[in-house]
């Protein structure tokens, strides 16, 4: 391209003095784009700053500033005595690629070289892939955000910044803020019957990160892992992410069927369980099953990952202590979270690991650098030790018990035989059972069309076939919303 044709290209430039963007910046952007799109080719000589300023009716300083920026970024080069050129060494094929990338396009049709694990993860549906921040009836697993004492939390946060900003602004220890680890250790001992010292607590960014960490520390690619069937999808993702081969083990009214697991694959390295309130069926693992699971783990040298995600919510009777508390042989990695009692975006959870695994878990966590901000860890430590946590939990238990009973009553009145819902002594959701062989996926789709979020039970089933069921979360949904949601669901089921 000659200097003259470059001038012709540049003469078409239209600058807009009223746009609020400085003229030199506009000129820089236009020239940069022209270079990237190969309208101005490598090696082309540019007109002098004086000639271009005249052509565009702008000051020469405007052109000089634009050229200076392009020069600094390597788009053009100056040759003493002979003028300014589009940089000759810009590889043509790279420019073509750059020029095309104007937005991040999704390209589902193209198969690029991601790992087998990457592909498996993408194929493993997660309910968190969409924005879940606006609670809708009957989204499961959400606490009542509007009832959280944010005023207290904010006061405690600003007090911490005021009094120990430099401590709060550092990296901190990979295993977490020591006073929080101490507070959690006494909570786990007192409230969950766990056996632990503060050193065994590893703070993680929510239980999902804890599951991911545990899976990567405990499993080698190709190892087998028992997973409850139906299963929490997040656990499937964490195990698959570590390269594990999943062995779905059926769950009955006593929890994970240990004997079935042994006959499917006795030599598994890991078993993932939710003994307090199985997700999603809501059964509590019986004592005999707990003992059988521990016995299997000891015999086979396997690890048990106990996900105690909503153990705080037991409305009647005394909670069964955590499985970890029964473990005399240190085979259990306990996973706890504050997402369900405080709020999910806090991303704060913890692991209780056997004493001989403290160093390896701490080191692995250091490599992830997935630390929850120290300020939140410190405020949570204060929240626990000053009694706010226990008070908030008591209030939420009463509130959720009431919400559950509103859901059960409304459902009995409006849905009758169309959806069978029984009250539960614990948890954050109920299962509504559909009659006969009705498809839970079809009902769920039709409910979504009228703004009701009822997850089909089949979404969580790996190998087992269950009667159609819908998950109905109630804890994060105000009573009026529960009533409206049930009415909408009734119209969907009646139209059935
Ligand atoms: C069984 C189970 N485990 C873990 C989690 C994740 O909790 P977190 O927010 O701590 O990652 C959930 C979330 O719904 C869950 O249902």
PDB file of C-alpha atoms in Angstrom, residues 79-301:
ATOM      1  CA  UNK A  79      12.524   5.557  10.819  1.00  0.00           C
ATOM      2  CA  UNK A  80      14.765   8.575  11.289  1.00  0.00           C
ATOM      3  CA  UNK A  81      14.625  10.816   8.268  1.00  0.00           C
ATOM      4  CA  UNK A  82      12.233   8.650   6.308  1.00  0.00           C
ATOM      5  CA  UNK A  83       8.897   8.847   8.117  1.00  0.00           C
ATOM      6  CA  UNK A  84       6.502   6.634  10.024  1.00  0.00           C
ATOM      7  CA  UNK A  85       5.486   3.101   8.940  1.00  0.00           C
ATOM      8  CA  UNK A  86       3.040   0.409  10.025  1.00  0.00           C
ATOM      9  CA  UNK A  87       5.301  -2.022  11.865  1.00  0.00           C
ATOM     10  CA  UNK A  88       6.708  -4.421   9.318  1.00  0.00           C
ATOM     11  CA  UNK A  89       7.150  -7.331  11.710  1.00  0.00           C
ATOM     12  CA  UNK A  90       3.476  -7.716  12.672  1.00  0.00           C
ATOM     13  CA  UNK A  91       2.701 -11.233  11.461  1.00  0.00           C
ATOM     14  CA  UNK A  92      -0.190 -11.127   9.045  1.00  0.00           C
ATOM     15  CA  UNK A  93      -1.901 -14.307  10.240  1.00  0.00           C
ATOM     16  CA  UNK A  94      -1.822 -13.174  13.896  1.00  0.00           C
ATOM     17  CA  UNK A  95      -3.398  -9.881  12.922  1.00  0.00           C
ATOM     18  CA  UNK A  96      -6.209 -11.749  11.204  1.00  0.00           C
ATOM     19  CA  UNK A  97      -6.904 -13.698  14.408  1.00  0.00           C
ATOM     20  CA  UNK A  98      -6.773 -10.581  16.607  1.00  0.00           C
ATOM     21  CA  UNK A  99      -9.008  -8.616  14.286  1.00  0.00           C
ATOM     22  CA  UNK A 100     -11.736 -11.233  14.401  1.00  0.00           C
ATOM     23  CA  UNK A 101     -11.926 -11.432  18.196  1.00  0.00           C
ATOM     24  CA  UNK A 102     -14.289  -8.573  18.845  1.00  0.00           C
ATOM     25  CA  UNK A 103     -16.304 -10.419  21.514  1.00  0.00           C
ATOM     26  CA  UNK A 104     -16.014 -13.699  23.405  1.00  0.00           C
ATOM     27  CA  UNK A 105     -18.043 -16.024  21.275  1.00  0.00           C
ATOM     28  CA  UNK A 106     -19.304 -19.390  22.487  1.00  0.00           C
ATOM     29  CA  UNK A 107     -18.345 -22.034  20.022  1.00  0.00           C
ATOM     30  CA  UNK A 108     -20.125 -25.198  21.108  1.00  0.00           C
ATOM     31  CA  UNK A 109     -19.745 -26.844  17.729  1.00  0.00           C
ATOM     32  CA  UNK A 110     -15.948 -26.694  17.749  1.00  0.00           C
ATOM     33  CA  UNK A 111     -14.053 -29.450  19.543  1.00  0.00           C
ATOM     34  CA  UNK A 112     -10.918 -27.942  21.025  1.00  0.00           C
ATOM     35  CA  UNK A 113      -8.259 -29.855  22.877  1.00  0.00           C
ATOM     36  CA  UNK A 114      -9.522 -29.641  26.461  1.00  0.00           C
ATOM     37  CA  UNK A 115      -8.809 -32.558  28.793  1.00  0.00           C
ATOM     38  CA  UNK A 116     -11.085 -35.558  29.205  1.00  0.00           C
ATOM     39  CA  UNK A 117     -11.791 -34.210  32.711  1.00  0.00           C
ATOM     40  CA  UNK A 118     -12.733 -30.823  31.307  1.00  0.00           C
ATOM     41  CA  UNK A 119     -15.203 -32.497  28.987  1.00  0.00           C
ATOM     42  CA  UNK A 120     -16.637 -34.609  31.823  1.00  0.00           C
ATOM     43  CA  UNK A 121     -17.052 -31.541  34.010  1.00  0.00           C
ATOM     44  CA  UNK A 122     -18.822 -29.669  31.240  1.00  0.00           C
ATOM     45  CA  UNK A 123     -21.140 -32.639  30.761  1.00  0.00           C
ATOM     46  CA  UNK A 124     -21.935 -32.899  34.490  1.00  0.00           C
ATOM     47  CA  UNK A 125     -24.887 -30.628  35.025  1.00  0.00           C
ATOM     48  CA  UNK A 126     -24.597 -28.217  37.945  1.00  0.00           C
ATOM     49  CA  UNK A 127     -27.491 -26.236  39.334  1.00  0.00           C
ATOM     50  CA  UNK A 128     -25.135 -23.311  40.100  1.00  0.00           C
ATOM     51  CA  UNK A 129     -24.225 -22.561  36.496  1.00  0.00           C
ATOM     52  CA  UNK A 130     -26.978 -19.975  36.294  1.00  0.00           C
ATOM     53  CA  UNK A 131     -27.409 -16.914  38.455  1.00  0.00           C
ATOM     54  CA  UNK A 132     -29.188 -18.119  41.580  1.00  0.00           C
ATOM     55  CA  UNK A 133     -29.080 -14.909  43.564  1.00  0.00           C
ATOM     56  CA  UNK A 134     -32.797 -14.077  43.291  1.00  0.00           C
ATOM     57  CA  UNK A 135     -34.751 -16.591  45.392  1.00  0.00           C
ATOM     58  CA  UNK A 136     -37.772 -18.114  43.655  1.00  0.00           C
ATOM     59  CA  UNK A 137     -40.248 -20.610  45.008  1.00  0.00           C
ATOM     60  CA  UNK A 138     -39.096 -23.452  45.449  1.00  0.00           C
ATOM     61  CA  UNK A 139     -35.373 -23.113  44.970  1.00  0.00           C
ATOM     62  CA  UNK A 140     -33.647 -25.574  47.322  1.00  0.00           C
ATOM     63  CA  UNK A 141     -30.776 -24.909  49.706  1.00  0.00           C
ATOM     64  CA  UNK A 142     -31.186 -21.148  50.204  1.00  0.00           C
ATOM     65  CA  UNK A 143     -31.278 -19.541  53.654  1.00  0.00           C
ATOM     66  CA  UNK A 144     -33.513 -16.538  54.287  1.00  0.00           C
ATOM     67  CA  UNK A 145     -31.142 -13.753  53.284  1.00  0.00           C
ATOM     68  CA  UNK A 146     -33.505 -10.963  54.355  1.00  0.00           C
ATOM     69  CA  UNK A 147     -33.419 -12.307  57.920  1.00  0.00           C
ATOM     70  CA  UNK A 148     -29.648 -12.221  58.219  1.00  0.00           C
ATOM     71  CA  UNK A 149     -28.473  -9.566  60.739  1.00  0.00           C
ATOM     72  CA  UNK A 150     -26.414  -7.568  58.248  1.00  0.00           C
ATOM     73  CA  UNK A 151     -26.338  -4.576  60.617  1.00  0.00           C
ATOM     74  CA  UNK A 152     -24.402  -6.625  63.190  1.00  0.00           C
ATOM     75  CA  UNK A 153     -22.165  -8.107  60.486  1.00  0.00           C
ATOM     76  CA  UNK A 154     -21.350  -4.640  59.124  1.00  0.00           C
ATOM     77  CA  UNK A 155     -20.619  -3.250  62.583  1.00  0.00           C
ATOM     78  CA  UNK A 156     -18.259  -6.122  63.310  1.00  0.00           C
ATOM     79  CA  UNK A 157     -16.578  -5.745  59.923  1.00  0.00           C
ATOM     80  CA  UNK A 158     -15.874  -2.052  60.354  1.00  0.00           C
ATOM     81  CA  UNK A 159     -14.618  -2.651  63.907  1.00  0.00           C
ATOM     82  CA  UNK A 160     -12.126  -5.205  62.575  1.00  0.00           C
ATOM     83  CA  UNK A 161     -10.906  -2.853  59.834  1.00  0.00           C
ATOM     84  CA  UNK A 162     -10.581  -0.029  62.354  1.00  0.00           C
ATOM     85  CA  UNK A 163      -8.604  -2.018  64.907  1.00  0.00           C
ATOM     86  CA  UNK A 164      -6.508  -4.487  62.909  1.00  0.00           C
ATOM     87  CA  UNK A 165      -6.422  -3.445  59.263  1.00  0.00           C
ATOM     88  CA  UNK A 166      -2.832  -4.530  58.682  1.00  0.00           C
ATOM     89  CA  UNK A 167      -3.520  -8.036  60.013  1.00  0.00           C
ATOM     90  CA  UNK A 168      -6.663  -8.303  57.872  1.00  0.00           C
ATOM     91  CA  UNK A 169      -4.937  -7.158  54.687  1.00  0.00           C
ATOM     92  CA  UNK A 170      -2.232  -9.839  54.561  1.00  0.00           C
ATOM     93  CA  UNK A 171      -2.252 -13.347  53.081  1.00  0.00           C
ATOM     94  CA  UNK A 172      -2.842 -15.150  56.364  1.00  0.00           C
ATOM     95  CA  UNK A 173      -2.228 -18.864  56.964  1.00  0.00           C
ATOM     96  CA  UNK A 174      -3.327 -21.242  54.184  1.00  0.00           C
ATOM     97  CA  UNK A 175      -5.284 -23.340  56.698  1.00  0.00           C
ATOM     98  CA  UNK A 176      -7.236 -20.287  57.838  1.00  0.00           C
ATOM     99  CA  UNK A 177      -7.459 -17.657  60.551  1.00  0.00           C
ATOM    100  CA  UNK A 178      -6.442 -19.295  63.834  1.00  0.00           C
ATOM    101  CA  UNK A 179      -9.212 -17.824  66.078  1.00  0.00           C
ATOM    102  CA  UNK A 180     -11.818 -18.992  63.541  1.00  0.00           C
ATOM    103  CA  UNK A 181     -10.340 -22.488  63.478  1.00  0.00           C
ATOM    104  CA  UNK A 182     -10.569 -22.515  67.286  1.00  0.00           C
ATOM    105  CA  UNK A 183     -14.175 -21.323  67.284  1.00  0.00           C
ATOM    106  CA  UNK A 184     -15.165 -23.897  64.656  1.00  0.00           C
ATOM    107  CA  UNK A 185     -13.417 -26.723  66.497  1.00  0.00           C
ATOM    108  CA  UNK A 186     -15.445 -26.050  69.648  1.00  0.00           C
ATOM    109  CA  UNK A 187     -18.647 -25.698  67.595  1.00  0.00           C
ATOM    110  CA  UNK A 188     -18.034 -29.052  65.871  1.00  0.00           C
ATOM    111  CA  UNK A 189     -17.343 -30.721  69.229  1.00  0.00           C
ATOM    112  CA  UNK A 190     -20.349 -29.255  71.017  1.00  0.00           C
ATOM    113  CA  UNK A 191     -22.987 -29.093  68.301  1.00  0.00           C
ATOM    114  CA  UNK A 192     -21.992 -32.004  66.076  1.00  0.00           C
ATOM    115  CA  UNK A 193     -20.326 -34.406  68.504  1.00  0.00           C
ATOM    116  CA  UNK A 194     -17.169 -34.238  66.386  1.00  0.00           C
ATOM    117  CA  UNK A 195     -13.693 -35.146  67.616  1.00  0.00           C
ATOM    118  CA  UNK A 196     -11.199 -32.490  66.675  1.00  0.00           C
ATOM    119  CA  UNK A 197      -8.564 -29.969  67.668  1.00  0.00           C
ATOM    120  CA  UNK A 198      -8.275 -26.502  66.055  1.00  0.00           C
ATOM    121  CA  UNK A 199      -5.230 -27.683  64.039  1.00  0.00           C
ATOM    122  CA  UNK A 200      -7.470 -30.179  62.210  1.00  0.00           C
ATOM    123  CA  UNK A 201      -9.720 -27.423  60.863  1.00  0.00           C
ATOM    124  CA  UNK A 202      -8.895 -26.212  57.336  1.00  0.00           C
ATOM    125  CA  UNK A 203     -10.872 -23.163  56.244  1.00  0.00           C
ATOM    126  CA  UNK A 204     -12.113 -23.409  52.658  1.00  0.00           C
ATOM    127  CA  UNK A 205     -14.091 -21.199  50.292  1.00  0.00           C
ATOM    128  CA  UNK A 206     -17.398 -23.022  50.874  1.00  0.00           C
ATOM    129  CA  UNK A 207     -17.947 -26.749  51.052  1.00  0.00           C
ATOM    130  CA  UNK A 208     -17.685 -27.097  47.281  1.00  0.00           C
ATOM    131  CA  UNK A 209     -14.063 -25.986  47.434  1.00  0.00           C
ATOM    132  CA  UNK A 210     -13.581 -28.353  50.382  1.00  0.00           C
ATOM    133  CA  UNK A 211     -14.919 -31.259  48.327  1.00  0.00           C
ATOM    134  CA  UNK A 212     -12.669 -30.314  45.436  1.00  0.00           C
ATOM    135  CA  UNK A 213      -9.637 -30.115  47.712  1.00  0.00           C
ATOM    136  CA  UNK A 214     -10.410 -33.412  49.459  1.00  0.00           C
ATOM    137  CA  UNK A 215     -10.935 -35.200  46.149  1.00  0.00           C
ATOM    138  CA  UNK A 216      -7.622 -33.966  44.753  1.00  0.00           C
ATOM    139  CA  UNK A 217      -5.708 -34.814  47.922  1.00  0.00           C
ATOM    140  CA  UNK A 218      -7.203 -38.287  48.358  1.00  0.00           C
ATOM    141  CA  UNK A 219      -7.645 -39.610  44.822  1.00  0.00           C
ATOM    142  CA  UNK A 220      -5.409 -40.471  41.900  1.00  0.00           C
ATOM    143  CA  UNK A 221      -6.808 -40.323  38.364  1.00  0.00           C
ATOM    144  CA  UNK A 222      -8.669 -43.564  37.669  1.00  0.00           C
ATOM    145  CA  UNK A 223      -9.400 -44.337  41.353  1.00  0.00           C
ATOM    146  CA  UNK A 224     -12.967 -45.311  42.157  1.00  0.00           C
ATOM    147  CA  UNK A 225     -15.279 -43.319  44.417  1.00  0.00           C
ATOM    148  CA  UNK A 226     -18.660 -44.309  45.818  1.00  0.00           C
ATOM    149  CA  UNK A 227     -21.258 -41.632  45.367  1.00  0.00           C
ATOM    150  CA  UNK A 228     -24.810 -41.708  46.714  1.00  0.00           C
ATOM    151  CA  UNK A 229     -27.437 -42.303  44.033  1.00  0.00           C
ATOM    152  CA  UNK A 230     -29.318 -39.966  43.721  1.00  0.00           C
ATOM    153  CA  UNK A 231     -26.430 -37.574  44.303  1.00  0.00           C
ATOM    154  CA  UNK A 232     -25.465 -33.995  44.958  1.00  0.00           C
ATOM    155  CA  UNK A 233     -24.141 -32.889  41.566  1.00  0.00           C
ATOM    156  CA  UNK A 234     -21.462 -30.691  43.112  1.00  0.00           C
ATOM    157  CA  UNK A 235     -19.874 -33.775  44.676  1.00  0.00           C
ATOM    158  CA  UNK A 236     -19.920 -35.582  41.307  1.00  0.00           C
ATOM    159  CA  UNK A 237     -18.120 -32.586  39.810  1.00  0.00           C
ATOM    160  CA  UNK A 238     -15.460 -32.484  42.533  1.00  0.00           C
ATOM    161  CA  UNK A 239     -14.741 -36.216  42.237  1.00  0.00           C
ATOM    162  CA  UNK A 240     -14.703 -36.185  38.435  1.00  0.00           C
ATOM    163  CA  UNK A 241     -12.444 -33.138  38.551  1.00  0.00           C
ATOM    164  CA  UNK A 242      -9.907 -35.249  40.438  1.00  0.00           C
ATOM    165  CA  UNK A 243     -10.083 -37.906  37.723  1.00  0.00           C
ATOM    166  CA  UNK A 244     -12.155 -40.363  39.789  1.00  0.00           C
ATOM    167  CA  UNK A 245     -14.363 -43.062  38.338  1.00  0.00           C
ATOM    168  CA  UNK A 246     -17.782 -42.764  39.988  1.00  0.00           C
ATOM    169  CA  UNK A 247     -19.540 -45.801  41.416  1.00  0.00           C
ATOM    170  CA  UNK A 248     -23.171 -44.794  42.102  1.00  0.00           C
ATOM    171  CA  UNK A 249     -24.438 -46.621  45.212  1.00  0.00           C
ATOM    172  CA  UNK A 250     -28.195 -46.750  45.859  1.00  0.00           C
ATOM    173  CA  UNK A 251     -29.721 -45.002  48.862  1.00  0.00           C
ATOM    174  CA  UNK A 252     -32.664 -46.534  50.760  1.00  0.00           C
ATOM    175  CA  UNK A 253     -34.578 -45.458  53.868  1.00  0.00           C
ATOM    176  CA  UNK A 254     -31.442 -46.019  55.977  1.00  0.00           C
ATOM    177  CA  UNK A 255     -29.106 -44.025  53.739  1.00  0.00           C
ATOM    178  CA  UNK A 256     -26.306 -45.270  51.497  1.00  0.00           C
ATOM    179  CA  UNK A 257     -26.550 -49.057  51.066  1.00  0.00           C
ATOM    180  CA  UNK A 258     -23.082 -50.157  52.173  1.00  0.00           C
ATOM    181  CA  UNK A 259     -23.605 -53.806  51.212  1.00  0.00           C
ATOM    182  CA  UNK A 260     -24.664 -52.750  47.693  1.00  0.00           C
ATOM    183  CA  UNK A 261     -21.551 -50.568  47.490  1.00  0.00           C
ATOM    184  CA  UNK A 262     -19.333 -53.484  48.493  1.00  0.00           C
ATOM    185  CA  UNK A 263     -20.819 -55.724  45.838  1.00  0.00           C
ATOM    186  CA  UNK A 264     -20.534 -53.002  43.166  1.00  0.00           C
ATOM    187  CA  UNK A 265     -16.932 -52.094  44.013  1.00  0.00           C
ATOM    188  CA  UNK A 266     -15.506 -53.135  47.384  1.00  0.00           C
ATOM    189  CA  UNK A 267     -12.123 -51.577  46.672  1.00  0.00           C
ATOM    190  CA  UNK A 268     -13.198 -47.948  46.217  1.00  0.00           C
ATOM    191  CA  UNK A 269     -10.777 -45.316  47.551  1.00  0.00           C
ATOM    192  CA  UNK A 270     -13.424 -42.866  48.727  1.00  0.00           C
ATOM    193  CA  UNK A 271     -17.100 -42.799  49.717  1.00  0.00           C
ATOM    194  CA  UNK A 272     -19.008 -39.507  49.583  1.00  0.00           C
ATOM    195  CA  UNK A 273     -22.026 -39.333  51.922  1.00  0.00           C
ATOM    196  CA  UNK A 274     -24.535 -36.821  53.336  1.00  0.00           C
ATOM    197  CA  UNK A 275     -25.565 -38.757  56.486  1.00  0.00           C
ATOM    198  CA  UNK A 276     -27.497 -36.014  58.341  1.00  0.00           C
ATOM    199  CA  UNK A 277     -30.032 -35.352  55.582  1.00  0.00           C
ATOM    200  CA  UNK A 278     -29.256 -37.214  52.398  1.00  0.00           C
ATOM    201  CA  UNK A 279     -29.222 -34.896  49.419  1.00  0.00           C
ATOM    202  CA  UNK A 280     -31.711 -34.980  47.776  1.00  0.00           C
ATOM    203  CA  UNK A 281     -33.895 -37.732  49.341  1.00  0.00           C
ATOM    204  CA  UNK A 282     -33.706 -36.375  52.895  1.00  0.00           C
ATOM    205  CA  UNK A 283     -33.147 -39.664  54.732  1.00  0.00           C
ATOM    206  CA  UNK A 284     -30.938 -39.740  57.803  1.00  0.00           C
ATOM    207  CA  UNK A 285     -28.329 -42.477  57.746  1.00  0.00           C
ATOM    208  CA  UNK A 286     -29.076 -45.058  60.431  1.00  0.00           C
ATOM    209  CA  UNK A 287     -26.543 -45.826  63.135  1.00  0.00           C
ATOM    210  CA  UNK A 288     -26.040 -49.363  61.853  1.00  0.00           C
ATOM    211  CA  UNK A 289     -25.253 -48.058  58.352  1.00  0.00           C
ATOM    212  CA  UNK A 290     -22.838 -45.504  59.782  1.00  0.00           C
ATOM    213  CA  UNK A 291     -21.009 -48.237  61.639  1.00  0.00           C
ATOM    214  CA  UNK A 292     -21.034 -50.494  58.557  1.00  0.00           C
ATOM    215  CA  UNK A 293     -19.588 -47.680  56.438  1.00  0.00           C
ATOM    216  CA  UNK A 294     -16.823 -46.984  58.962  1.00  0.00           C
ATOM    217  CA  UNK A 295     -16.065 -50.682  59.200  1.00  0.00           C
ATOM    218  CA  UNK A 296     -15.785 -50.959  55.394  1.00  0.00           C
ATOM    219  CA  UNK A 297     -13.484 -47.914  55.260  1.00  0.00           C
ATOM    220  CA  UNK A 298     -11.166 -49.384  57.906  1.00  0.00           C
ATOM    221  CA  UNK A 299     -11.094 -52.817  56.231  1.00  0.00           C
ATOM    222  CA  UNK A 300     -10.368 -51.375  52.779  1.00  0.00           C
ATOM    223  CA  UNK A 301      -8.205 -48.425  53.755  1.00  0.00           C
TER     224      UNK A 301
END
